[in-house]
CSV table of C-alpha atoms in Angstrom, one decimal:
chain,number,residue,atom,x,y,z
A,1,MET,CA,11.8,22.7,-9.3
A,2,ILE,CA,8.8,21.9,-11.5
A,3,HIS,CA,9.0,23.2,-15.1
A,4,VAL,CA,6.2,22.4,-17.6
A,5,GLU,CA,6.8,23.5,-21.2
A,6,ASN,CA,4.3,23.5,-24.0
A,7,VAL,CA,2.6,20.2,-23.2
A,8,THR,CA,-0.4,18.7,-25.1
A,9,LYS,CA,-2.7,15.8,-24.4
A,10,SER,CA,-5.7,14.2,-26.0
A,11,PHE,CA,-7.8,11.2,-25.1
A,12,THR,CA,-8.7,8.7,-27.9
A,13,LEU,CA,-11.8,6.7,-27.0
A,14,HIS,CA,-11.4,3.6,-29.2
A,15,ASN,CA,-14.6,2.0,-28.0
A,16,GLN,CA,-16.7,5.0,-28.5
A,17,GLY,CA,-16.3,5.6,-32.2
A,18,ALA,CA,-12.6,6.4,-31.8
A,19,ALA,CA,-13.5,9.9,-30.7
A,20,VAL,CA,-10.5,12.1,-30.1
A,21,ILE,CA,-10.9,14.6,-27.4
A,22,PRO,CA,-8.1,17.3,-27.1
A,23,VAL,CA,-7.9,18.3,-23.5
A,24,MET,CA,-4.7,20.3,-23.2
A,25,ALA,CA,-2.5,22.4,-25.5
A,26,GLY,CA,0.4,24.6,-25.0
A,27,ALA,CA,0.4,24.3,-21.2
A,28,SER,CA,3.4,25.9,-19.6
A,29,LEU,CA,4.2,26.4,-15.9
A,30,ASP,CA,7.1,27.1,-13.6
A,31,VAL,CA,7.2,26.5,-9.9
A,32,LYS,CA,10.3,27.3,-7.9
A,33,ALA,CA,11.4,25.8,-4.6
A,34,GLY,CA,9.4,27.2,-1.7
A,35,GLU,CA,6.6,28.5,-4.0
A,36,CYS,CA,3.0,27.5,-4.1
A,37,VAL,CA,1.0,27.8,-7.3
A,38,ALA,CA,-2.8,27.3,-7.5
A,39,LEU,CA,-4.4,25.8,-10.6
A,40,VAL,CA,-7.7,27.5,-11.2
A,41,GLY,CA,-10.4,27.1,-13.8
A,42,ALA,CA,-14.0,25.8,-14.1
A,43,SER,CA,-14.7,22.1,-13.5
A,44,GLY,CA,-13.6,20.2,-16.6
A,45,ALA,CA,-11.0,22.8,-17.6
A,46,GLY,CA,-8.2,20.3,-17.0
A,47,LYS,CA,-6.7,21.2,-13.6
A,48,SER,CA,-6.6,17.5,-12.4
A,49,THR,CA,-5.5,16.4,-15.9
A,50,LEU,CA,-2.5,18.7,-15.8
A,51,MET,CA,-1.7,17.6,-12.2
A,52,ARG,CA,-1.9,13.9,-13.2
A,53,MET,CA,0.3,14.5,-16.2
A,54,ILE,CA,3.0,16.0,-13.9
A,55,TYR,CA,2.6,12.9,-11.6
A,56,GLY,CA,3.1,10.6,-14.6
A,57,ASN,CA,-0.4,9.2,-14.1
A,58,TYR,CA,-1.5,10.5,-17.5
A,59,LEU,CA,0.7,10.2,-20.6
A,60,THR,CA,1.9,13.4,-22.2
A,61,ALA,CA,1.6,13.6,-26.0
A,62,SER,CA,4.2,16.3,-26.5
A,63,GLY,CA,6.2,18.8,-24.6
A,64,LYS,CA,8.4,18.7,-21.5
A,65,ILE,CA,7.6,18.2,-17.8
A,66,MET,CA,10.7,18.5,-15.7
A,67,VAL,CA,10.5,17.6,-12.0
A,68,GLY,CA,14.0,18.1,-10.6
A,69,ASP,CA,16.1,16.6,-13.5
A,70,VAL,CA,13.7,14.0,-14.7
A,71,ASP,CA,11.5,14.6,-17.7
A,72,VAL,CA,8.2,12.9,-16.7
A,73,ALA,CA,6.9,13.1,-20.3
A,74,THR,CA,9.6,10.7,-21.5
A,75,ALA,CA,10.9,8.9,-18.4
A,76,ALA,CA,10.9,5.1,-18.1
A,77,PRO,CA,8.5,3.7,-15.5
A,78,ARG,CA,11.3,2.9,-13.1
A,79,GLU,CA,12.6,6.5,-13.2
A,80,ILE,CA,9.1,7.7,-12.4
A,81,ILE,CA,8.8,5.2,-9.5
A,82,ALA,CA,12.1,6.5,-8.1
A,83,LEU,CA,10.9,10.1,-8.6
A,84,ARG,CA,7.7,9.4,-6.7
A,85,ARG,CA,9.5,7.7,-3.9
A,86,ARG,CA,11.9,10.6,-3.0
A,87,THR,CA,11.0,13.7,-5.0
A,88,LEU,CA,7.4,14.1,-6.0
A,89,GLY,CA,4.5,13.6,-3.5
A,90,TYR,CA,0.9,13.6,-4.4
A,91,VAL,CA,-2.1,14.0,-2.2
A,92,SER,CA,-5.1,12.8,-4.2
A,93,GLN,CA,-8.7,13.3,-3.4
A,94,PHE,CA,-9.3,9.7,-2.6
A,95,LEU,CA,-7.5,7.3,-0.4
A,96,ARG,CA,-6.6,4.0,-2.1
A,97,VAL,CA,-5.1,1.3,0.2
A,98,VAL,CA,-4.7,-2.4,0.6
A,99,PRO,CA,-7.6,-3.6,2.7
A,100,ARG,CA,-6.7,-4.8,6.3
A,101,VAL,CA,-3.6,-2.6,6.6
A,102,SER,CA,-3.6,-0.5,9.8
A,103,THR,CA,-3.8,3.3,9.5
A,104,LEU,CA,-0.5,3.7,11.2
A,105,ASP,CA,1.2,1.5,8.6
A,106,VAL,CA,-0.5,3.3,5.7
A,107,VAL,CA,0.9,6.6,6.9
A,108,ALA,CA,4.4,5.1,7.7
A,109,GLU,CA,4.7,3.4,4.3
A,110,PRO,CA,6.3,6.3,2.4
A,111,LEU,CA,8.9,6.5,5.1
A,112,LEU,CA,9.5,2.8,5.2
A,113,ALA,CA,9.8,2.7,1.4
A,114,THR,CA,12.7,5.3,1.7
A,115,GLY,CA,14.6,3.3,4.3
A,116,THR,CA,13.5,4.9,7.5
A,117,PRO,CA,13.9,2.4,10.4
A,118,ARG,CA,10.5,1.0,11.4
A,119,GLU,CA,10.4,2.5,15.0
A,120,GLU,CA,11.2,6.0,13.7
A,121,ALA,CA,8.7,5.8,10.9
A,122,LEU,CA,5.9,4.7,13.2
A,123,GLU,CA,6.8,7.5,15.7
A,124,GLN,CA,6.5,10.1,12.9
A,125,ALA,CA,3.3,8.5,11.7
A,126,GLN,CA,1.8,8.7,15.2
A,127,ALA,CA,2.8,12.4,15.5
A,128,LEU,CA,1.1,13.2,12.1
A,129,LEU,CA,-2.1,11.3,13.0
A,130,ALA,CA,-2.3,13.0,16.4
A,131,ARG,CA,-1.7,16.4,14.8
A,132,LEU,CA,-4.6,15.8,12.3
A,133,ASN,CA,-6.9,14.7,15.2
A,134,ILE,CA,-7.3,11.1,14.2
A,135,PRO,CA,-8.3,9.4,17.5
A,136,GLU,CA,-5.6,7.0,18.8
A,137,ARG,CA,-8.1,4.1,19.1
A,138,LEU,CA,-8.5,4.2,15.2
A,139,TRP,CA,-4.7,3.9,14.5
A,140,ALA,CA,-4.7,0.1,14.5
A,141,LEU,CA,-7.7,-0.1,12.2
A,142,SER,CA,-7.8,0.0,8.4
A,143,PRO,CA,-8.9,3.4,7.1
A,144,THR,CA,-11.2,1.7,4.6
A,145,THR,CA,-14.0,2.0,7.2
A,146,PHE,CA,-13.4,5.6,8.2
A,147,SER,CA,-15.6,8.6,7.4
A,148,GLY,CA,-14.8,10.7,4.3
A,149,GLY,CA,-13.1,13.5,6.4
A,150,GLU,CA,-11.1,11.0,8.4
A,151,GLN,CA,-9.9,9.2,5.2
A,152,GLN,CA,-8.8,12.5,3.7
A,153,ARG,CA,-6.8,13.3,6.8
A,154,VAL,CA,-5.1,9.9,6.7
A,155,ASN,CA,-4.4,10.6,3.1
A,156,ILE,CA,-2.8,14.0,4.0
A,157,ALA,CA,-0.8,12.4,6.8
A,158,ARG,CA,0.5,9.9,4.4
A,159,GLY,CA,1.3,12.5,1.7
A,160,PHE,CA,3.2,14.7,4.2
A,161,ALA,CA,5.1,11.9,5.9
A,162,PHE,CA,8.1,12.2,3.7
A,163,PRO,CA,9.6,15.7,3.0
A,164,TYR,CA,9.2,15.7,-0.8
A,165,PRO,CA,10.9,18.6,-2.5
A,166,ALA,CA,7.9,18.8,-4.9
A,167,MET,CA,4.3,18.2,-4.0
A,168,LEU,CA,0.9,18.0,-5.8
A,169,LEU,CA,-2.2,18.7,-3.7
A,170,ASP,CA,-5.6,17.9,-5.2
A,171,GLU,CA,-8.2,19.6,-3.0
A,172,PRO,CA,-6.4,19.0,0.3
A,173,THR,CA,-8.9,21.0,2.4
A,174,ALA,CA,-12.2,19.8,0.9
A,175,SER,CA,-14.6,18.1,3.4
A,176,LEU,CA,-12.5,19.2,6.5
A,177,ASP,CA,-13.8,21.0,9.5
A,178,PRO,CA,-12.3,24.4,10.4
A,179,THR,CA,-9.8,23.1,13.0
A,180,ASN,CA,-8.4,20.4,10.7
A,181,ARG,CA,-8.5,22.8,7.8
A,182,ALA,CA,-6.2,25.2,9.7
A,183,THR,CA,-3.9,22.3,10.6
A,184,VAL,CA,-3.6,21.3,7.0
A,185,LEU,CA,-2.9,24.9,5.9
A,186,ALA,CA,-0.2,25.1,8.5
A,187,MET,CA,1.3,21.9,7.2
A,188,ILE,CA,1.4,23.3,3.7
A,189,THR,CA,2.9,26.5,4.9
A,190,GLU,CA,5.6,24.5,6.7
A,191,ALA,CA,6.3,22.5,3.6
A,192,LYS,CA,6.8,25.8,1.7
A,193,ALA,CA,9.1,27.1,4.4
A,194,ARG,CA,11.3,24.0,4.1
A,195,GLY,CA,11.6,24.7,0.3
A,196,ALA,CA,9.0,22.4,-1.3
A,197,ALA,CA,7.6,23.4,-4.7
A,198,ILE,CA,3.8,23.0,-4.5
A,199,ILE,CA,1.1,22.9,-7.1
A,200,GLY,CA,-2.4,22.8,-5.6
A,201,ILE,CA,-6.1,22.7,-6.6
A,202,PHE,CA,-8.3,24.5,-4.1
A,203,HIS,CA,-12.0,25.1,-4.4
A,204,ASP,CA,-11.6,26.7,-0.9
A,205,HIS,CA,-10.9,30.3,-2.0
A,206,ALA,CA,-9.9,31.6,1.4
A,207,ALA,CA,-7.3,28.8,1.7
A,208,ARG,CA,-6.0,29.4,-1.8
A,209,ASP,CA,-5.5,33.2,-1.2
A,210,GLY,CA,-3.9,32.5,2.1
A,211,ILE,CA,-1.1,30.2,1.0
A,212,CYS,CA,-0.6,30.4,-2.7
A,213,ASP,CA,1.8,32.8,-4.2
A,214,ARG,CA,0.3,32.7,-7.7
A,215,GLN,CA,-2.7,31.5,-9.6
A,216,LEU,CA,-2.7,29.9,-13.0
A,217,ASP,CA,-5.9,29.7,-15.0
A,218,VAL,CA,-5.8,26.4,-17.0
A,219,THR,CA,-8.7,27.5,-19.2
A,220,GLN,CA,-6.1,29.1,-21.5
A,221,PHE,CA,-4.7,25.6,-22.2
A,222,THR,CA,-8.1,24.1,-23.0
A,223,PRO,CA,-8.2,23.6,-26.8
A,224,SER,CA,-12.0,23.2,-27.1
A,225,LEU,CA,-12.7,26.4,-25.2
A,226,ALA,CA,-9.9,28.5,-26.7
A,227,ALA,CA,-10.8,27.6,-30.3
B,1,MET,CA,22.1,-0.4,-12.8
B,2,THR,CA,22.0,-3.9,-14.2
B,3,PRO,CA,18.5,-5.4,-14.7
B,4,LEU,CA,17.7,-8.5,-12.7
B,5,LEU,CA,16.0,-10.0,-15.6
B,6,GLN,CA,16.4,-9.0,-19.3
B,7,VAL,CA,13.9,-10.5,-21.7
B,8,GLU,CA,14.5,-10.1,-25.4
B,9,ASN,CA,12.2,-11.1,-28.2
B,10,VAL,CA,10.9,-14.2,-26.5
B,11,GLY,CA,8.4,-16.3,-28.6
B,12,LYS,CA,6.7,-19.6,-28.1
B,13,PHE,CA,4.6,-21.2,-30.9
B,14,TYR,CA,2.2,-24.2,-30.7
B,15,GLY,CA,2.4,-25.3,-34.3
B,16,THR,CA,1.2,-22.4,-36.3
B,17,ARG,CA,-0.6,-20.9,-33.3
B,18,ILE,CA,1.1,-18.2,-31.4
B,19,GLY,CA,1.6,-18.7,-27.7
B,20,CYS,CA,3.4,-15.5,-27.2
B,21,ALA,CA,5.7,-13.5,-29.5
B,22,ASP,CA,8.1,-10.6,-29.6
B,23,VAL,CA,8.1,-10.0,-25.8
B,24,SER,CA,11.0,-7.8,-24.5
B,25,PHE,CA,11.4,-6.0,-21.2
B,26,ASP,CA,13.9,-5.3,-18.4
B,27,LEU,CA,13.0,-6.0,-14.8
B,28,TYR,CA,15.1,-4.2,-12.2
B,29,PRO,CA,15.8,-5.3,-8.6
B,30,GLY,CA,12.8,-4.5,-6.3
B,31,GLU,CA,10.4,-4.0,-9.1
B,32,VAL,CA,7.0,-5.8,-9.3
B,33,MET,CA,5.6,-6.2,-12.8
B,34,GLY,CA,2.0,-7.3,-13.5
B,35,ILE,CA,1.0,-9.1,-16.7
B,36,VAL,CA,-2.7,-8.8,-17.5
B,37,GLY,CA,-4.9,-10.0,-20.3
B,38,GLU,CA,-7.9,-12.3,-21.0
B,39,SER,CA,-7.5,-16.1,-20.9
B,40,GLY,CA,-5.7,-17.3,-23.9
B,41,SER,CA,-3.8,-14.1,-24.3
B,42,GLY,CA,-0.5,-15.9,-23.7
B,43,LYS,CA,0.3,-14.6,-20.2
B,44,SER,CA,0.8,-18.0,-18.6
B,45,THR,CA,2.8,-19.3,-21.6
B,46,LEU,CA,5.1,-16.3,-21.2
B,47,LEU,CA,5.5,-16.8,-17.5
B,48,ASN,CA,6.3,-20.4,-18.0
B,49,CYS,CA,8.9,-19.5,-20.6
B,50,LEU,CA,10.5,-17.0,-18.3
B,51,ALA,CA,10.6,-19.4,-15.4
B,52,GLY,CA,12.1,-22.2,-17.4
B,53,HIS,CA,9.1,-24.4,-17.3
B,54,LEU,CA,8.7,-24.1,-21.1
B,55,ALA,CA,11.5,-23.7,-23.6
B,56,PRO,CA,10.8,-20.7,-25.7
B,57,ASP,CA,11.2,-21.1,-29.5
B,58,CYS,CA,13.2,-17.9,-29.9
B,59,GLY,CA,14.6,-15.1,-27.8
B,60,ALA,CA,16.7,-14.8,-24.7
B,61,VAL,CA,15.9,-14.6,-21.0
B,62,ARG,CA,18.9,-13.3,-19.1
B,63,PHE,CA,19.1,-13.4,-15.4
B,64,ASP,CA,21.7,-11.5,-13.3
B,65,MET,CA,23.4,-14.4,-11.6
B,66,ARG,CA,25.2,-13.9,-8.2
B,67,VAL,CA,28.3,-15.2,-10.0
B,68,GLY,CA,28.9,-14.3,-13.6
B,69,GLY,CA,26.3,-11.5,-14.1
B,70,LEU,CA,23.7,-11.7,-16.9
B,71,SER,CA,23.4,-15.2,-18.3
B,72,ASP,CA,20.8,-16.6,-20.7
B,73,THR,CA,18.7,-19.1,-18.8
B,74,VAL,CA,17.3,-20.6,-22.1
B,75,THR,CA,20.7,-21.8,-23.2
B,76,MET,CA,22.2,-22.6,-19.8
B,77,SER,CA,22.5,-26.3,-18.7
B,78,GLU,CA,19.6,-28.1,-17.0
B,79,PRO,CA,21.5,-28.4,-13.7
B,80,GLU,CA,22.2,-24.7,-13.6
B,81,ARG,CA,18.6,-23.8,-14.4
B,82,ARG,CA,17.4,-26.2,-11.7
B,83,MET,CA,19.8,-24.7,-9.2
B,84,LEU,CA,18.3,-21.2,-10.0
B,85,ALA,CA,14.8,-22.6,-9.6
B,86,ARG,CA,15.5,-23.7,-6.1
B,87,THR,CA,17.6,-20.8,-4.9
B,88,ASP,CA,17.2,-17.4,-6.6
B,89,TRP,CA,13.8,-18.1,-8.2
B,90,ALA,CA,10.5,-19.0,-6.8
B,91,PHE,CA,7.3,-19.9,-8.5
B,92,VAL,CA,3.9,-19.5,-6.9
B,93,HIS,CA,1.3,-21.6,-8.7
B,94,GLN,CA,-2.4,-20.6,-9.0
B,95,HIS,CA,-3.4,-23.9,-7.5
B,96,ALA,CA,-1.5,-24.5,-4.3
B,97,ARG,CA,-1.5,-28.2,-4.8
B,98,ASP,CA,0.7,-27.8,-7.9
B,99,GLY,CA,3.3,-26.2,-5.8
B,100,LEU,CA,3.1,-28.2,-2.6
B,101,ARG,CA,3.7,-31.8,-1.6
B,102,MET,CA,0.2,-32.7,-0.4
B,103,ASN,CA,1.2,-35.7,1.6
B,104,VAL,CA,4.1,-34.2,3.5
B,105,SER,CA,3.6,-32.0,6.6
B,106,ALA,CA,3.5,-28.2,6.4
B,107,GLY,CA,6.9,-28.1,8.1
B,108,GLY,CA,8.3,-30.6,5.7
B,109,ASN,CA,7.1,-28.6,2.7
B,110,VAL,CA,9.0,-25.6,3.9
B,111,GLY,CA,12.0,-27.6,5.0
B,112,GLU,CA,12.4,-29.4,1.7
B,113,ARG,CA,13.4,-26.2,-0.1
B,114,LEU,CA,16.0,-25.5,2.7
B,115,MET,CA,17.4,-29.1,2.4
B,116,ALA,CA,17.7,-28.5,-1.4
B,117,VAL,CA,20.2,-25.8,-0.6
B,118,ASN,CA,22.1,-28.0,1.8
B,119,ALA,CA,20.6,-27.2,5.1
B,120,ARG,CA,21.0,-30.3,7.2
B,121,HIS,CA,20.5,-29.4,10.9
B,122,TYR,CA,17.0,-30.6,11.8
B,123,GLY,CA,16.5,-28.1,14.7
B,124,GLU,CA,17.5,-25.2,12.5
B,125,ILE,CA,15.3,-26.3,9.6
B,126,ARG,CA,12.4,-26.7,12.0
B,127,ASP,CA,13.0,-23.3,13.6
B,128,LYS,CA,13.1,-21.6,10.2
B,129,ALA,CA,9.9,-23.4,9.1
B,130,ILE,CA,8.2,-22.2,12.3
B,131,ASP,CA,9.4,-18.7,11.6
B,132,TRP,CA,8.0,-18.7,8.1
B,133,LEU,CA,4.7,-20.3,9.0
B,134,GLY,CA,4.3,-17.4,11.5
B,135,ARG,CA,5.1,-14.9,8.8
B,136,VAL,CA,2.3,-16.2,6.6
B,137,GLU,CA,0.0,-16.4,9.6
B,138,ILE,CA,-0.2,-20.1,10.0
B,139,SER,CA,0.0,-21.1,13.7
B,140,GLU,CA,2.9,-23.1,14.9
B,141,ASP,CA,0.7,-26.0,16.1
B,142,ARG,CA,-0.2,-26.8,12.5
B,143,ILE,CA,3.4,-27.5,11.5
B,144,ASP,CA,2.9,-31.3,11.5
B,145,ASP,CA,-0.4,-31.2,9.6
B,146,ARG,CA,-0.5,-32.0,6.0
B,147,PRO,CA,-1.7,-29.4,3.5
B,148,THR,CA,-4.7,-31.6,2.7
B,149,ALA,CA,-6.0,-30.6,6.1
B,150,PHE,CA,-5.6,-26.9,5.3
B,151,SER,CA,-8.2,-24.5,3.7
B,152,GLY,CA,-7.5,-23.1,0.2
B,153,GLY,CA,-6.2,-19.8,1.6
B,154,MET,CA,-3.9,-21.5,4.1
B,155,GLN,CA,-2.5,-23.8,1.3
B,156,GLN,CA,-1.7,-20.7,-0.7
B,157,ARG,CA,0.0,-19.1,2.2
B,158,LEU,CA,2.0,-22.3,2.8
B,159,GLN,CA,3.0,-22.3,-0.8
B,160,ILE,CA,4.3,-18.8,-0.4
B,161,ALA,CA,6.3,-19.7,2.7
B,162,ARG,CA,7.8,-22.7,1.0
B,163,ASN,CA,8.9,-20.5,-1.9
B,164,LEU,CA,10.3,-17.6,0.0
B,165,VAL,CA,12.2,-19.5,2.7
B,166,THR,CA,15.3,-19.7,0.7
B,167,GLY,CA,15.4,-15.9,0.1
B,168,PRO,CA,14.8,-15.8,-3.6
B,169,ARG,CA,15.5,-12.6,-5.6
B,170,LEU,CA,12.8,-13.2,-8.2
B,171,VAL,CA,9.3,-14.6,-7.7
B,172,PHE,CA,7.0,-15.7,-10.5
B,173,MET,CA,3.3,-15.8,-9.5
B,174,ASP,CA,0.5,-17.2,-11.6
B,175,GLU,CA,-2.8,-15.9,-10.4
B,176,PRO,CA,-1.7,-16.0,-6.7
B,177,THR,CA,-5.1,-14.8,-5.4
B,178,GLY,CA,-7.3,-16.6,-8.0
B,179,GLY,CA,-9.9,-18.8,-6.5
B,180,LEU,CA,-9.7,-17.3,-3.0
B,181,ASP,CA,-12.5,-15.4,-1.4
B,182,VAL,CA,-12.0,-11.7,-1.1
B,183,SER,CA,-11.1,-11.5,2.6
B,184,VAL,CA,-8.4,-14.1,2.2
B,185,GLN,CA,-7.2,-12.3,-1.0
B,186,ALA,CA,-6.8,-9.0,0.9
B,187,ARG,CA,-4.8,-10.7,3.6
B,188,LEU,CA,-2.6,-12.4,1.0
B,189,LEU,CA,-2.0,-9.1,-0.9
B,190,ASP,CA,-1.1,-7.4,2.4
B,191,LEU,CA,1.3,-10.2,3.1
B,192,LEU,CA,2.9,-10.1,-0.4
B,193,ARG,CA,3.4,-6.4,-0.3
B,194,GLY,CA,5.1,-6.5,3.1
B,195,LEU,CA,7.4,-9.3,1.9
B,196,VAL,CA,8.3,-7.5,-1.3
B,197,ARG,CA,9.2,-4.4,0.6
B,198,GLU,CA,11.1,-6.1,3.4
B,199,MET,CA,13.0,-8.6,1.3
B,200,GLY,CA,13.5,-6.3,-1.7
B,201,LEU,CA,12.0,-9.0,-4.0
B,202,SER,CA,11.3,-8.6,-7.6
B,203,ALA,CA,8.2,-10.3,-8.9
B,204,ILE,CA,6.3,-11.0,-12.0
B,205,ILE,CA,2.6,-11.5,-11.4
B,206,VAL,CA,0.2,-12.9,-13.9
B,207,THR,CA,-3.4,-12.2,-13.2
B,208,HIS,CA,-6.6,-11.1,-14.8
B,209,ASP,CA,-7.6,-9.1,-11.7
B,210,LEU,CA,-6.9,-5.4,-12.3
B,211,ALA,CA,-7.5,-4.5,-8.6
B,212,VAL,CA,-4.7,-6.9,-7.6
B,213,VAL,CA,-2.2,-5.4,-10.0
B,214,ARG,CA,-3.1,-1.8,-9.0
B,215,LEU,CA,-2.2,-2.7,-5.4
B,216,LEU,CA,0.8,-4.9,-6.0
B,217,ALA,CA,2.5,-4.0,-9.3
B,218,ASP,CA,4.7,-1.0,-10.1
B,219,ARG,CA,4.6,-1.7,-13.8
B,220,LEU,CA,2.0,-3.3,-16.0
B,221,MET,CA,2.1,-5.2,-19.3
B,222,VAL,CA,-1.1,-5.9,-21.2
B,223,MET,CA,-1.3,-8.9,-23.5
B,224,LYS,CA,-3.6,-9.9,-26.3
B,225,ASP,CA,-3.4,-12.7,-28.7
B,226,GLY,CA,0.2,-13.5,-27.7
B,227,HIS,CA,1.5,-10.0,-28.1
B,228,VAL,CA,2.3,-7.2,-25.7
B,229,ILE,CA,0.0,-4.4,-26.7
B,230,GLU,CA,0.7,-1.9,-23.9
B,231,THR,CA,3.2,-1.3,-21.1
B,232,GLY,CA,3.8,1.4,-18.6
B,233,LEU,CA,3.4,2.4,-15.0
B,234,THR,CA,0.5,0.5,-13.4
B,235,ASP,CA,-1.6,3.5,-12.5
B,236,GLN,CA,-0.9,5.2,-15.9
B,237,VAL,CA,-2.0,2.2,-17.9
B,238,LEU,CA,-5.1,1.8,-15.8
B,239,ASP,CA,-6.0,5.5,-15.6
B,240,ASP,CA,-5.0,6.5,-19.1
B,241,PRO,CA,-5.1,3.4,-21.3
B,242,GLN,CA,-4.0,4.0,-24.9
B,243,HIS,CA,-4.8,0.8,-26.7
B,244,ALA,CA,-8.4,0.0,-27.6
B,245,TYR,CA,-8.3,-3.4,-25.9
B,246,THR,CA,-6.9,-2.0,-22.7
B,247,GLN,CA,-9.6,0.7,-22.7
B,248,LEU,CA,-12.2,-2.1,-23.0
B,249,LEU,CA,-10.5,-4.1,-20.2
B,250,VAL,CA,-10.4,-1.2,-17.8
B,251,SER,CA,-13.9,0.0,-18.6
B,252,SER,CA,-15.3,-3.6,-18.1
B,253,VAL,CA,-14.4,-3.8,-14.4
B,254,LEU,CA,-17.4,-3.8,-12.2
B,255,GLN,CA,-17.5,-1.1,-9.6
B,256,VAL,CA,-17.9,-2.4,-6.0
């Protein structure tokens, strides 16, 4: 489902003496449907960078990133938009929303964007929020005022609302209490069972060992360390 | 898929000075594109060229007409262009008073665009006006008030209602949230996003507010000195800017 082949990436900081920082070289990775692969490596090794390149959030200098039949490295913006709408989900570490939009609408949005009727989308959003223990009295409020853990659970509910065939999870269990952590792990396991290809970053080792089929150390792709 | 708007090598010159030059892009149905850049970078000139307010000195702006497909709006006749401007296009000005009739009631402002497309039944026009005022969160009992009696944020929302009532397919917006306080801005952004999704609108938004484009636009175009220096997915341009100027722009935003 996800096939990364020999990708490289460097940042050029034009306003800081045009410093060129190579951050990724020769990265390759394969994730099949129903498989979960964990990216590991020290902080700064490039786990999030690789994930963002797969999501099309960072440009790729060379190489190939196939998600389904789209090459993210060379795709036009509208192809990536379509890919993100129906194929590739991403649960980031931080929730970013329009102020004043209710939590329920935030969670239902990926469903509405793919043409689910409003009633049905809201029902599913309610079920997800209930499952992740967000109290019902908060559903009509904007998540911008929620606590860190609550925001993260809203983010997860939103990320799991649509059954994407490929998913990227950036620390989905950080800052969660044990009950919610178990719920999130169960949701990831269910996503695997329905055939989603998942790439995750977990600092929570027990969680990682529990649900991931393989680990990939990204340090081997870090040019400054390898050299 | 046919693009809704196809822009090819558009340029506008003020004497020897460049307004904008060599601008090309395709906009597809349902897409929202943001144009950012500092003042004087040519973004408003470009928007006015695209919307037919200014005649570009070179290039083509093709719009996918309901009848006849892609047609160059630069070379089409004035009546045809005017017809587009009041049916399939909408233009939201930065200052609401530029887009409203200030001495006509709120309902009249919305109804005027309907009458321009041959609506004649008073009751129906009024009902539709009430419906749209409701959608932009202006209460029904203000329908007979003039925009001069409205706050800045309300005027801006009225302008949006007036523009969208005829169900346009392409909306041009020039700093739609400029000059509004942040709480009103948030409400307007929420409104615009909902309308874009529900009506399947395409939009081109000129702004210098990067937070606005991050929330509203799918794609981003960065301009400097009349030229497009960078384009791409909005979050990609903002999170991984390639051009020196874009990097400066992104790193200059104050964190709240």
